[in-house]
Coordinates of C-alpha atoms in Angstrom, one line a residue:
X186 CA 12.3 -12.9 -32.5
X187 CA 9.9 -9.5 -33.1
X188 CA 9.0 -7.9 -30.1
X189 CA 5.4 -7.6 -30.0
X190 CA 4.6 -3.8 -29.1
X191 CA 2.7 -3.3 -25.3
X192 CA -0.5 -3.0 -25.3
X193 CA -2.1 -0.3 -23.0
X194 CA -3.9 -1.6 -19.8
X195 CA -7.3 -1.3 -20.0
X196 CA -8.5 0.8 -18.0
X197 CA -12.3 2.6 -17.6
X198 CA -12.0 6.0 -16.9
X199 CA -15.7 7.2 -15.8
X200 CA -16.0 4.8 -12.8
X201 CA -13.9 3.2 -10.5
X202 CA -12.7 0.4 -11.4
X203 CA -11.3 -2.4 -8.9
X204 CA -8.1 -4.0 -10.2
X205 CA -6.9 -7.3 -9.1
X206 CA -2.9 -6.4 -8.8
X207 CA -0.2 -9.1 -8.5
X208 CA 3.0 -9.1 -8.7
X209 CA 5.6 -11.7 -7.8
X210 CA 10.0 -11.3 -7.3
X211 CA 12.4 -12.1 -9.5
X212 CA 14.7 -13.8 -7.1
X213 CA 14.9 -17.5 -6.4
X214 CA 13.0 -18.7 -3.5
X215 CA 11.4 -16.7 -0.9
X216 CA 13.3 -13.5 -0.3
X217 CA 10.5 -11.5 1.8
X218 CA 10.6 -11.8 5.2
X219 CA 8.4 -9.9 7.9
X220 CA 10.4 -6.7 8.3
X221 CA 10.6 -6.3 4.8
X222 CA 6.6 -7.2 4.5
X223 CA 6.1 -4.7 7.4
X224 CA 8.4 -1.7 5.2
X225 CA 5.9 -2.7 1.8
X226 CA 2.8 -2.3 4.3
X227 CA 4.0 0.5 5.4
X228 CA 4.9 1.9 1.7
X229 CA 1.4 0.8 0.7
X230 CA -0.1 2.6 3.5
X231 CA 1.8 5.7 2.3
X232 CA 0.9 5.6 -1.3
X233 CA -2.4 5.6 -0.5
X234 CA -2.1 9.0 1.2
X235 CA -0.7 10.0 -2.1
X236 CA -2.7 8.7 -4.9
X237 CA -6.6 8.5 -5.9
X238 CA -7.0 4.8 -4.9
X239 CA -8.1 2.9 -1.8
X240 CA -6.8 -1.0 -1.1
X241 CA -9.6 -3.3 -0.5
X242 CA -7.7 -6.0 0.6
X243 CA -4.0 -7.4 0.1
X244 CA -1.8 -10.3 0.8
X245 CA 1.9 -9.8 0.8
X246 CA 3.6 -13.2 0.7
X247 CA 7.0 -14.3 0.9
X248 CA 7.5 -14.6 -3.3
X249 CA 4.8 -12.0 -4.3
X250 CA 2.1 -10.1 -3.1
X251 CA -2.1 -9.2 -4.6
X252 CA -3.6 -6.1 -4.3
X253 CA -7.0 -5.2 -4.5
X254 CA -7.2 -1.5 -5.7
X255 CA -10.1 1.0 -6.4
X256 CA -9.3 3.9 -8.8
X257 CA -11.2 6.7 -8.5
X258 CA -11.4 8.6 -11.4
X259 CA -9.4 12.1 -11.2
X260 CA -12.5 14.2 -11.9
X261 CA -13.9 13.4 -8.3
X262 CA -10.8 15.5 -6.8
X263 CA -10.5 19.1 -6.7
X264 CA -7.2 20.9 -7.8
X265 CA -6.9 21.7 -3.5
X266 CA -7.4 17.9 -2.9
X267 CA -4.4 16.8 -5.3
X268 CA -1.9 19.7 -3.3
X269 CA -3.4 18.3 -0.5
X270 CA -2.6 14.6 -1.4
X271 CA 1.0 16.3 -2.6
X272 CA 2.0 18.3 0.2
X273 CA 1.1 15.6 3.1
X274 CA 2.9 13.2 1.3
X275 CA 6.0 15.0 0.5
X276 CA 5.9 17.9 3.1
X277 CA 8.6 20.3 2.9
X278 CA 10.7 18.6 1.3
X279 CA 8.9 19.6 -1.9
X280 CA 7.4 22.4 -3.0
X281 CA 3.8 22.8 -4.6
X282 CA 3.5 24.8 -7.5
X283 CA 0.0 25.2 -9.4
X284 CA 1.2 24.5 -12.7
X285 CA 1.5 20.9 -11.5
X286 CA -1.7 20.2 -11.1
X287 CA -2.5 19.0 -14.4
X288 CA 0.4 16.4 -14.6
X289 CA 0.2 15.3 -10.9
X290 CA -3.6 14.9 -11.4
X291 CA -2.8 12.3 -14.5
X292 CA -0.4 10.6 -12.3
X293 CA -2.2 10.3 -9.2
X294 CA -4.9 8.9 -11.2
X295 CA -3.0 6.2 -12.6
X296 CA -2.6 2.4 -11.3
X297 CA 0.9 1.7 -13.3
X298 CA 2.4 4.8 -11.5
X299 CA 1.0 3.5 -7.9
X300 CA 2.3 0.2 -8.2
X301 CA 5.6 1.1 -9.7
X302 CA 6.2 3.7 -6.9
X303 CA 5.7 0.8 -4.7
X304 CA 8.1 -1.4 -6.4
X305 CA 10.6 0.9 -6.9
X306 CA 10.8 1.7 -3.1
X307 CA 10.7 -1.3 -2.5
X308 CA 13.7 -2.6 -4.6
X309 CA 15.5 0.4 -2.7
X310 CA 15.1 -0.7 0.3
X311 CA 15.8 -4.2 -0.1
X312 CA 18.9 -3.6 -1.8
X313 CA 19.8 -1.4 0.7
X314 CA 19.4 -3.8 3.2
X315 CA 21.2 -6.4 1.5
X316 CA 23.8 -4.5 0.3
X317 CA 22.5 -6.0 -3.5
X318 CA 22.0 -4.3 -6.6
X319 CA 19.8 -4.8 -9.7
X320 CA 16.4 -6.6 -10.1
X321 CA 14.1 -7.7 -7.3
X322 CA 10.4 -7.5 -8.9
X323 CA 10.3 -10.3 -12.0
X324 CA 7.9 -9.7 -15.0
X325 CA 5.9 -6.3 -15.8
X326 CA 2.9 -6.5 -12.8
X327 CA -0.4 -8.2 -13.9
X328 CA -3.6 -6.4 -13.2
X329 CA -7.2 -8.0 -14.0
X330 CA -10.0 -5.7 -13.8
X331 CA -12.4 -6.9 -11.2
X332 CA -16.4 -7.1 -11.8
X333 CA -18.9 -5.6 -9.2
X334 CA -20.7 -8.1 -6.8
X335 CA -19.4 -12.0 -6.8
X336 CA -16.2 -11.5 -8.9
X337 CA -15.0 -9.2 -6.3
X338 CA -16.2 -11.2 -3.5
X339 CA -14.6 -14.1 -5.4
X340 CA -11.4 -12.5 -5.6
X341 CA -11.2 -11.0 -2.0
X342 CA -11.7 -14.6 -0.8
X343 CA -8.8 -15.9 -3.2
X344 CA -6.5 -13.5 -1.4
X345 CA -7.5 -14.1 1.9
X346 CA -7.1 -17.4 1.3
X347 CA -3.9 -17.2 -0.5
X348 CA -1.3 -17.6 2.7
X349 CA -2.9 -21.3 3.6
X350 CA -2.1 -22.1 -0.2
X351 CA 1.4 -20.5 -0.4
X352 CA 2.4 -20.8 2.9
X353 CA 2.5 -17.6 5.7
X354 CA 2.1 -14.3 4.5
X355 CA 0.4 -10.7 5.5
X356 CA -3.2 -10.2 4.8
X357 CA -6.0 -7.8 5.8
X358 CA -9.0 -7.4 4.1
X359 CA -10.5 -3.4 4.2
X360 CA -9.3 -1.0 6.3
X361 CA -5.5 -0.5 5.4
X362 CA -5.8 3.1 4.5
X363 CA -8.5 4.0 7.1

């Protein structure tokens, strides 16, 4: 068959903008249990240090997890806030050099670079863990941009609600990265 080319995420760049992230394993049945829930929490948590985005609420469940995510747009942050960002994330273990500014700046500003992080470290970790390689994430993550006012009221209800649909799981609403 043709392979229809990707179409880029839309995404508004003069605003935040709330995303609805979700993104669900590629592995039969339920493979997350609450270590592993606590180690993507924790990942999460760390990201967020990292990148120009705060969590509004989340819901990691044993199959798949929903994020809600605020973008800020990278005009907001000063050159010193992005090596800020960089160096408290990575430390020493990484030097800061100016002339990354403009690239780190694009990256940190981007949702598809924050969840993939995510997901890749996360893969790592599981694999580790059970000494497994390959695939754990299915399917390219969805994102729906979320509306202002009831939509996102609508949609922080749906995933607080979400573990007495599918079963246990880990939610908070607000106050992850505070």
């Amino acid at each position: 068959g043709s392979i229809m080319p990707r179409i880029p995420r839309m995404v508004i760049n003069d605003e935040t903008t709330v995303y609805h992230v979700m993104s669900r394993t590629a592995l039969d049945g339920f493979p997350m249990d609450d270590i592993e829930k606590d180690f993507m929490l924790d990942l999460i948590r760390r990201y967020c240090s990292l990148y120009l985005v705060e969590i509004l609420g989340f819901c990691l469940m044993d199959n798949h997890f929903h994020i809600l995510v605020r973008m800020f747009p990278e005009y907001k942050f000063t050159d010193e806030d992005i090596k800020k960002r960089y160096e408290g994330f990575y430390g020493d273990d990484r030097a800061f050099a100016a002339g990354q500014i403009p690239s780190l700046r694009e990256k940190l500003s981007s949702l598809s670079e924050f969840v993939r992080e995510i997901k890749v470290g996360f893969t790592r970790y599981y694999n580790k863990r059970h000494n497994r390689r390959g695939y754990f994430w299915g399917d390219r993550f969805k994102s729906v941009i979320v509306e202002k006012g009831e939509t996102l009221i609508n949609c922080l209800a749906y995933i607080d609600l979400n573990p007495l649909f599918y079963g246990f799981g880990y939610h908070w609403i607000k106050g992850i990265c505070d």
